[in-house]
Tab-separated table of C-alpha atoms in Angstrom:
chain	number	residue	atom	x	y	z
A	1	UNK	CA	-4.430	2.105	-85.032
A	2	UNK	CA	-2.396	5.007	-83.288
A	3	UNK	CA	-4.965	4.668	-80.165
A	4	UNK	CA	-4.373	0.877	-80.292
A	5	UNK	CA	-0.436	1.278	-80.002
A	6	UNK	CA	-0.595	3.338	-76.453
A	7	UNK	CA	-2.745	0.784	-74.965
A	8	UNK	CA	-0.553	-1.965	-75.958
A	9	UNK	CA	2.351	-0.195	-74.838
A	10	UNK	CA	0.618	0.491	-71.678
A	11	UNK	CA	-0.183	-3.198	-71.118
A	12	UNK	CA	3.218	-4.121	-71.637
A	13	UNK	CA	5.151	-1.851	-69.181
A	14	UNK	CA	2.407	-2.823	-66.446
A	15	UNK	CA	3.291	-6.515	-67.085
A	16	UNK	CA	6.867	-5.881	-66.804
A	17	UNK	CA	6.453	-4.162	-63.459
A	18	UNK	CA	4.561	-6.793	-62.051
A	19	UNK	CA	6.847	-9.462	-63.558
A	20	UNK	CA	10.092	-7.524	-62.067
A	21	UNK	CA	8.368	-7.492	-58.651
A	22	UNK	CA	7.893	-10.999	-58.665
A	23	UNK	CA	4.055	-10.928	-59.189
A	24	UNK	CA	3.765	-10.060	-55.262
A	25	UNK	CA	1.108	-7.382	-56.074
A	26	UNK	CA	-1.206	-10.568	-56.312
A	27	UNK	CA	0.399	-12.122	-52.898
A	28	UNK	CA	-1.792	-12.267	-49.506
A	29	UNK	CA	-0.029	-11.432	-46.747
A	30	UNK	CA	0.811	-14.632	-44.603
A	31	UNK	CA	-1.925	-15.197	-41.417
A	32	UNK	CA	1.028	-15.631	-38.760
A	33	UNK	CA	1.909	-11.972	-39.199
A	34	UNK	CA	-1.056	-10.391	-38.200
A	35	UNK	CA	-1.373	-12.819	-35.356
A	36	UNK	CA	1.997	-12.142	-33.962
A	37	UNK	CA	1.006	-8.391	-34.214
A	38	UNK	CA	-2.132	-8.757	-32.317
A	39	UNK	CA	-0.352	-10.968	-29.859
A	40	UNK	CA	2.241	-8.759	-29.147
A	41	UNK	CA	-0.138	-5.970	-28.653
A	42	UNK	CA	-2.241	-8.146	-26.327
A	43	UNK	CA	0.650	-9.015	-24.387
A	44	UNK	CA	1.873	-5.572	-23.835
A	45	UNK	CA	5.180	-6.242	-25.177
A	46	UNK	CA	5.167	-2.424	-26.573
A	47	UNK	CA	4.198	0.496	-24.283
A	48	UNK	CA	3.218	3.222	-26.354
A	49	UNK	CA	4.632	6.619	-25.482
A	50	UNK	CA	6.293	9.784	-27.000
A	51	UNK	CA	9.011	7.811	-28.554
A	52	UNK	CA	7.096	4.731	-29.481
A	53	UNK	CA	3.866	5.832	-31.193
A	54	UNK	CA	0.927	4.016	-32.736
A	55	UNK	CA	0.721	4.535	-36.315
A	56	UNK	CA	-2.576	3.204	-38.724
A	57	UNK	CA	-2.827	0.355	-40.459
A	58	UNK	CA	-0.417	-0.075	-43.518
A	59	UNK	CA	-1.891	-1.847	-46.688
A	60	UNK	CA	0.436	-1.763	-49.318
A	61	UNK	CA	0.669	-3.421	-52.731
A	62	UNK	CA	0.524	-7.233	-52.249
A	63	UNK	CA	1.358	-8.763	-48.968
A	64	UNK	CA	2.874	-5.399	-47.804
A	65	UNK	CA	2.020	-3.576	-44.875
A	66	UNK	CA	1.249	-3.872	-41.044
A	67	UNK	CA	-2.163	-3.936	-39.113
A	68	UNK	CA	-0.919	-2.404	-36.243
A	69	UNK	CA	2.431	-0.420	-37.003
A	70	UNK	CA	4.357	1.781	-34.469
A	71	UNK	CA	6.507	5.193	-35.319
A	72	UNK	CA	9.765	4.688	-33.049
A	73	UNK	CA	11.888	7.625	-32.490
A	74	UNK	CA	13.933	6.125	-29.785
A	75	UNK	CA	14.407	3.028	-27.673
A	76	UNK	CA	15.883	2.588	-23.975
A	77	UNK	CA	12.462	5.077	-22.592
A	78	UNK	CA	13.910	7.863	-25.091
A	79	UNK	CA	18.179	7.652	-24.119
A	80	UNK	CA	18.794	6.388	-27.649
A	81	UNK	CA	17.270	8.155	-30.360
A	82	UNK	CA	16.321	6.385	-33.682
A	83	UNK	CA	17.162	8.731	-36.568
A	84	UNK	CA	15.362	8.702	-39.097
A	85	UNK	CA	12.306	7.679	-37.370
A	86	UNK	CA	11.560	3.824	-38.233
A	87	UNK	CA	8.076	2.188	-39.050
A	88	UNK	CA	8.079	-1.464	-37.187
A	89	UNK	CA	5.438	-3.778	-36.507
A	90	UNK	CA	5.006	-4.757	-32.759
A	91	UNK	CA	7.027	-8.240	-32.621
A	92	UNK	CA	10.588	-6.664	-33.363
A	93	UNK	CA	10.454	-3.687	-31.085
A	94	UNK	CA	10.791	-5.443	-27.849
A	95	UNK	CA	13.942	-7.170	-29.209
A	96	UNK	CA	14.895	-4.236	-30.344
A	97	UNK	CA	14.836	-2.782	-26.870
A	98	UNK	CA	16.635	-5.842	-25.239
A	99	UNK	CA	19.352	-5.609	-27.848
A	100	UNK	CA	20.049	-1.909	-26.911
A	101	UNK	CA	19.972	-2.298	-23.078
A	102	UNK	CA	21.260	-5.933	-22.708
A	103	UNK	CA	24.194	-6.085	-25.557
A	104	UNK	CA	24.683	-2.555	-27.071
A	105	UNK	CA	24.633	-0.620	-24.287
A	106	UNK	CA	26.874	-2.776	-22.136
A	107	UNK	CA	29.563	-2.905	-25.278
A	108	UNK	CA	29.543	0.421	-25.450
A	109	UNK	CA	30.673	1.211	-22.061
A	110	UNK	CA	33.177	-1.558	-22.377
A	111	UNK	CA	34.565	-0.620	-25.349
A	112	UNK	CA	34.571	3.387	-25.125
A	113	UNK	CA	33.434	3.939	-21.457
A	114	UNK	CA	30.103	5.848	-22.582
A	115	UNK	CA	27.293	5.009	-24.001
A	116	UNK	CA	25.248	5.102	-27.178
A	117	UNK	CA	22.609	7.862	-27.506
A	118	UNK	CA	21.819	7.460	-31.009
A	119	UNK	CA	21.181	4.798	-33.650
A	120	UNK	CA	21.365	5.545	-37.524
A	121	UNK	CA	19.036	3.202	-39.356
A	122	UNK	CA	18.888	2.932	-43.125
A	123	UNK	CA	15.691	1.336	-43.905
A	124	UNK	CA	12.753	-0.217	-41.709
A	125	UNK	CA	9.580	-0.480	-43.231
A	126	UNK	CA	10.033	-0.709	-47.165
A	127	UNK	CA	7.495	-2.524	-49.780
A	128	UNK	CA	10.383	-4.333	-51.813
A	129	UNK	CA	12.141	-7.407	-52.387
A	130	UNK	CA	15.261	-8.815	-50.460
A	131	UNK	CA	18.210	-6.390	-51.082
A	132	UNK	CA	15.739	-3.968	-53.386
A	133	UNK	CA	16.195	-6.468	-56.308
A	134	UNK	CA	13.187	-6.723	-58.652
A	135	UNK	CA	11.921	-10.401	-58.911
A	136	UNK	CA	13.565	-11.086	-55.468
A	137	UNK	CA	11.862	-12.512	-52.769
A	138	UNK	CA	9.884	-10.278	-50.310
A	139	UNK	CA	11.697	-8.725	-47.942
A	140	UNK	CA	11.176	-8.840	-44.265
A	141	UNK	CA	11.033	-4.844	-44.462
A	142	UNK	CA	8.080	-5.036	-46.247
A	143	UNK	CA	6.253	-5.897	-43.044
A	144	UNK	CA	7.945	-3.617	-40.811
A	145	UNK	CA	9.684	-6.893	-39.448
A	146	UNK	CA	13.439	-5.637	-40.113
A	147	UNK	CA	15.722	-3.105	-39.467
A	148	UNK	CA	19.093	-1.898	-40.785
A	149	UNK	CA	21.480	-0.146	-38.682
A	150	UNK	CA	24.299	1.849	-40.370
A	151	UNK	CA	26.051	3.722	-37.505
A	152	UNK	CA	25.918	4.279	-33.532
A	153	UNK	CA	26.439	7.731	-31.873
A	154	UNK	CA	28.245	7.577	-28.311
A	155	UNK	CA	27.520	10.358	-25.880
A	156	UNK	CA	30.653	12.378	-27.075
A	157	UNK	CA	29.422	12.486	-30.485
A	158	UNK	CA	31.478	10.044	-31.515
A	159	UNK	CA	29.918	7.986	-34.493
A	160	UNK	CA	30.907	4.359	-34.956
A	161	UNK	CA	30.305	3.637	-38.897
A	162	UNK	CA	29.552	-0.104	-39.983
A	163	UNK	CA	30.745	1.119	-43.404
A	164	UNK	CA	33.525	3.270	-42.139
A	165	UNK	CA	34.833	1.291	-39.182
A	166	UNK	CA	34.041	-2.559	-39.236
A	167	UNK	CA	37.220	-3.102	-41.592
A	168	UNK	CA	39.172	0.046	-41.028
A	169	UNK	CA	38.555	1.025	-37.822
A	170	UNK	CA	40.386	0.926	-34.554
A	171	UNK	CA	40.499	-2.310	-32.532
A	172	UNK	CA	37.914	-0.376	-30.084
A	173	UNK	CA	35.470	0.137	-33.067
A	174	UNK	CA	35.802	-3.384	-34.574
A	175	UNK	CA	35.464	-4.955	-31.670
A	176	UNK	CA	32.082	-2.672	-30.614
A	177	UNK	CA	30.646	-3.842	-33.876
A	178	UNK	CA	31.569	-7.118	-34.030
A	179	UNK	CA	30.080	-7.734	-30.370
A	180	UNK	CA	27.007	-6.138	-31.115
A	181	UNK	CA	26.184	-8.089	-34.185
A	182	UNK	CA	27.348	-11.316	-32.472
A	183	UNK	CA	24.748	-10.567	-29.704
A	184	UNK	CA	22.228	-9.728	-32.283
A	185	UNK	CA	22.302	-13.396	-33.444
A	186	UNK	CA	20.874	-14.241	-29.877
A	187	UNK	CA	17.820	-12.312	-30.532
A	188	UNK	CA	16.997	-12.060	-34.016
A	189	UNK	CA	16.474	-14.927	-36.881
A	190	UNK	CA	18.426	-13.197	-39.313
A	191	UNK	CA	21.562	-11.020	-38.923
A	192	UNK	CA	23.604	-9.632	-41.877
A	193	UNK	CA	26.260	-7.439	-41.860
A	194	UNK	CA	29.728	-6.729	-43.980
A	195	UNK	CA	30.921	-9.821	-45.505
A	196	UNK	CA	27.451	-11.369	-45.556
A	197	UNK	CA	26.979	-10.098	-49.175
A	198	UNK	CA	27.728	-6.997	-51.287
A	199	UNK	CA	24.166	-5.638	-50.148
A	200	UNK	CA	25.389	-5.520	-46.268
A	201	UNK	CA	28.451	-3.767	-46.731
A	202	UNK	CA	27.416	-0.378	-44.709
A	203	UNK	CA	25.290	-1.799	-42.262
A	204	UNK	CA	23.841	-4.641	-40.013
A	205	UNK	CA	20.540	-6.151	-41.104
A	206	UNK	CA	18.423	-7.591	-38.259
A	207	UNK	CA	14.871	-9.426	-38.609
A	208	UNK	CA	12.438	-12.056	-37.348
A	209	UNK	CA	11.721	-13.965	-40.240
A	210	UNK	CA	10.357	-17.355	-39.867
A	211	UNK	CA	11.806	-19.958	-41.633
A	212	UNK	CA	12.333	-23.977	-41.328
A	213	UNK	CA	16.038	-23.917	-41.658
A	214	UNK	CA	18.023	-22.494	-38.972
A	215	UNK	CA	18.941	-18.923	-38.098
A	216	UNK	CA	20.903	-17.210	-40.473
A	217	UNK	CA	24.036	-15.258	-38.846
A	218	UNK	CA	26.605	-13.824	-41.097
A	219	UNK	CA	29.489	-13.083	-41.112
A	220	UNK	CA	29.728	-15.565	-38.032
A	221	UNK	CA	30.841	-13.685	-35.213
A	222	UNK	CA	31.104	-14.585	-31.503
A	223	UNK	CA	28.947	-12.409	-28.732
A	224	UNK	CA	31.731	-12.520	-26.111
A	225	UNK	CA	29.660	-10.288	-23.846
A	226	UNK	CA	33.291	-9.558	-22.544
A	227	UNK	CA	35.805	-6.758	-23.337
A	228	UNK	CA	36.222	-6.537	-26.588
A	229	UNK	CA	36.081	-9.509	-29.378
A	230	UNK	CA	38.536	-8.094	-31.713
A	231	UNK	CA	42.011	-8.537	-30.115
A	232	UNK	CA	43.884	-9.518	-26.966
A	233	UNK	CA	45.677	-6.301	-25.132
A	234	UNK	CA	43.097	-3.712	-26.536
A	235	UNK	CA	41.915	-1.699	-23.538
A	236	UNK	CA	38.555	0.023	-22.861
A	237	UNK	CA	38.802	3.867	-23.580
A	238	UNK	CA	38.214	5.741	-20.377
A	239	UNK	CA	36.754	9.221	-20.707
A	240	UNK	CA	39.303	11.863	-19.942
A	241	UNK	CA	38.071	14.469	-17.295
A	242	UNK	CA	36.603	17.496	-18.734
A	243	UNK	CA	33.122	18.750	-20.285
A	244	UNK	CA	32.966	16.020	-22.538
A	245	UNK	CA	33.580	13.294	-19.542
A	246	UNK	CA	31.072	15.072	-17.073
A	247	UNK	CA	28.226	15.089	-19.966
A	248	UNK	CA	28.951	11.607	-20.856
A	249	UNK	CA	28.735	10.655	-17.008
A	250	UNK	CA	25.771	11.999	-16.338
A	251	UNK	CA	24.277	10.282	-19.366
A	252	UNK	CA	25.429	7.094	-18.292
A	253	UNK	CA	24.357	7.740	-14.436
A	254	UNK	CA	20.782	8.021	-16.041
A	255	UNK	CA	20.699	5.085	-18.541
A	256	UNK	CA	19.383	2.248	-17.766
A	257	UNK	CA	20.965	-1.241	-18.232
A	258	UNK	CA	18.076	-3.719	-17.227
A	259	UNK	CA	16.657	-7.062	-18.419
A	260	UNK	CA	13.257	-6.349	-20.435
A	261	UNK	CA	11.347	-9.551	-18.753
A	262	UNK	CA	9.106	-9.590	-22.038
A	263	UNK	CA	11.469	-10.294	-24.705
A	264	UNK	CA	13.260	-13.580	-23.783
A	265	UNK	CA	16.788	-13.715	-25.724
A	266	UNK	CA	16.779	-16.355	-28.533
A	267	UNK	CA	18.989	-19.531	-27.804
A	268	UNK	CA	22.276	-19.644	-29.532
A	269	UNK	CA	24.617	-22.706	-29.625
A	270	UNK	CA	28.051	-22.723	-28.181
A	271	UNK	CA	31.151	-23.625	-29.674
A	272	UNK	CA	31.773	-27.122	-28.909
A	273	UNK	CA	34.892	-28.109	-27.463
A	274	UNK	CA	34.990	-31.256	-29.664
A	275	UNK	CA	35.914	-30.012	-32.837
A	276	UNK	CA	39.075	-31.480	-34.625
A	277	UNK	CA	41.481	-29.593	-36.486
A	278	UNK	CA	40.071	-31.305	-39.382
A	279	UNK	CA	36.563	-29.817	-39.178
A	280	UNK	CA	35.376	-33.603	-38.626
A	281	UNK	CA	33.026	-34.822	-35.730
A	282	UNK	CA	34.843	-36.483	-33.449
A	283	UNK	CA	33.616	-39.771	-31.420
A	284	UNK	CA	32.236	-37.716	-28.494
A	285	UNK	CA	29.663	-35.982	-30.616
A	286	UNK	CA	30.837	-32.594	-31.280
A	287	UNK	CA	29.874	-30.752	-34.261
A	288	UNK	CA	32.467	-30.089	-37.143
A	289	UNK	CA	30.542	-28.260	-39.595
A	290	UNK	CA	33.079	-25.321	-40.540
A	291	UNK	CA	30.190	-22.888	-41.339
A	292	UNK	CA	28.914	-23.519	-37.241
A	293	UNK	CA	32.597	-23.065	-36.298
A	294	UNK	CA	32.572	-19.549	-38.520
A	295	UNK	CA	29.295	-18.458	-37.020
A	296	UNK	CA	30.444	-19.537	-33.196
A	297	UNK	CA	33.624	-19.070	-32.978
A	298	UNK	CA	36.627	-21.628	-33.751
A	299	UNK	CA	38.421	-22.773	-30.375
A	300	UNK	CA	41.401	-24.141	-32.519
A	301	UNK	CA	41.908	-20.746	-33.943
A	302	UNK	CA	40.798	-18.302	-31.258
A	303	UNK	CA	43.092	-16.425	-28.614
A	304	UNK	CA	41.440	-16.728	-25.231
A	305	UNK	CA	42.648	-13.772	-22.647
A	306	UNK	CA	41.836	-12.683	-19.419
A	307	UNK	CA	40.034	-8.985	-19.666
A	308	UNK	CA	40.698	-6.402	-17.541
A	309	UNK	CA	38.046	-4.828	-15.166
A	310	UNK	CA	39.434	-1.683	-14.130
A	311	UNK	CA	37.272	0.262	-16.972
A	312	UNK	CA	33.924	-1.164	-15.795
A	313	UNK	CA	34.494	-0.637	-12.141
A	314	UNK	CA	35.859	2.873	-12.565
A	315	UNK	CA	32.448	3.892	-14.186
A	316	UNK	CA	30.280	2.283	-12.094
A	317	UNK	CA	29.632	-0.683	-14.580
A	318	UNK	CA	30.073	-3.662	-11.708
A	319	UNK	CA	26.760	-5.079	-12.650
A	320	UNK	CA	28.369	-6.147	-15.933
A	321	UNK	CA	31.514	-7.353	-15.241
A	322	UNK	CA	33.962	-7.814	-18.184
A	323	UNK	CA	34.119	-11.610	-18.939
A	324	UNK	CA	36.452	-12.882	-21.556
A	325	UNK	CA	37.524	-11.613	-25.132
A	326	UNK	CA	38.200	-13.543	-27.986
A	327	UNK	CA	40.167	-12.902	-31.161
A	328	UNK	CA	37.451	-13.312	-34.451
A	329	UNK	CA	38.623	-15.956	-36.542
A	330	UNK	CA	39.949	-14.810	-39.985
A	331	UNK	CA	37.621	-15.171	-42.704
A	332	UNK	CA	38.666	-16.146	-46.219
């Protein structure tokens, strides 16, 4: 009898673990995931090198894992460090590269007059359920198909943190974070940040999940591509003359703000000018879904103004001319 009890207890414990994990230990990885990885490799969308190194296959519990993972320690040819090193599947890497080159760096130049040199990531590959919750649907992190970014470090060592600056930062910090989050919605199928739920108060989550429903972009922020996205009248910060300025400008001169042809931006719908104040569809067919308005910007409650160009011109950024900036609609 004394031997039977421990065996029963062990069996119950194992059953509890399996049940708590949503039985994912018996799930099979969806075929499209391996196919997407192999296609990405075959098409040469990722160039292995010092900062993006191929790793051994990860065959995790249940469906977790990757066929051809990579260890990513930096993006943009090593200019933007990724700390700690991220373990990712091939398909998401070119989208991250494009996001950095075409959205994050231009936004940093417009808001701060200097580039980002480091991204602090909080989670890459991790065999777990969504939001780390037992019993939840398996997370895209379990396939190396997601990345959580907690902060960005600029050339002068300034750190812009999602947790500390999304709501309580300067206009420049708030604007920068919203601009890069909004731009991410053009490239990833899921973007979650502060305000989306209680689990994303301190980071921006991006992934390439496949789903039948429309893409998820929360909170809805409009990628303006202009000087800001936070408040009319906010000015870019030009670097003062001095050692910090010199080093930052040297870094800027070596930074490549180029389009990566192998990672086409995901299409994003524009806010329709035919949305009525009541939020209903007008006769001309405009979309009046309040959720779409929150995601794409509300033309009835936004303030649009011309953005000054002198910051970009002074720093040799004429190839990325500031356009317009929009005040984000207040969320309830």
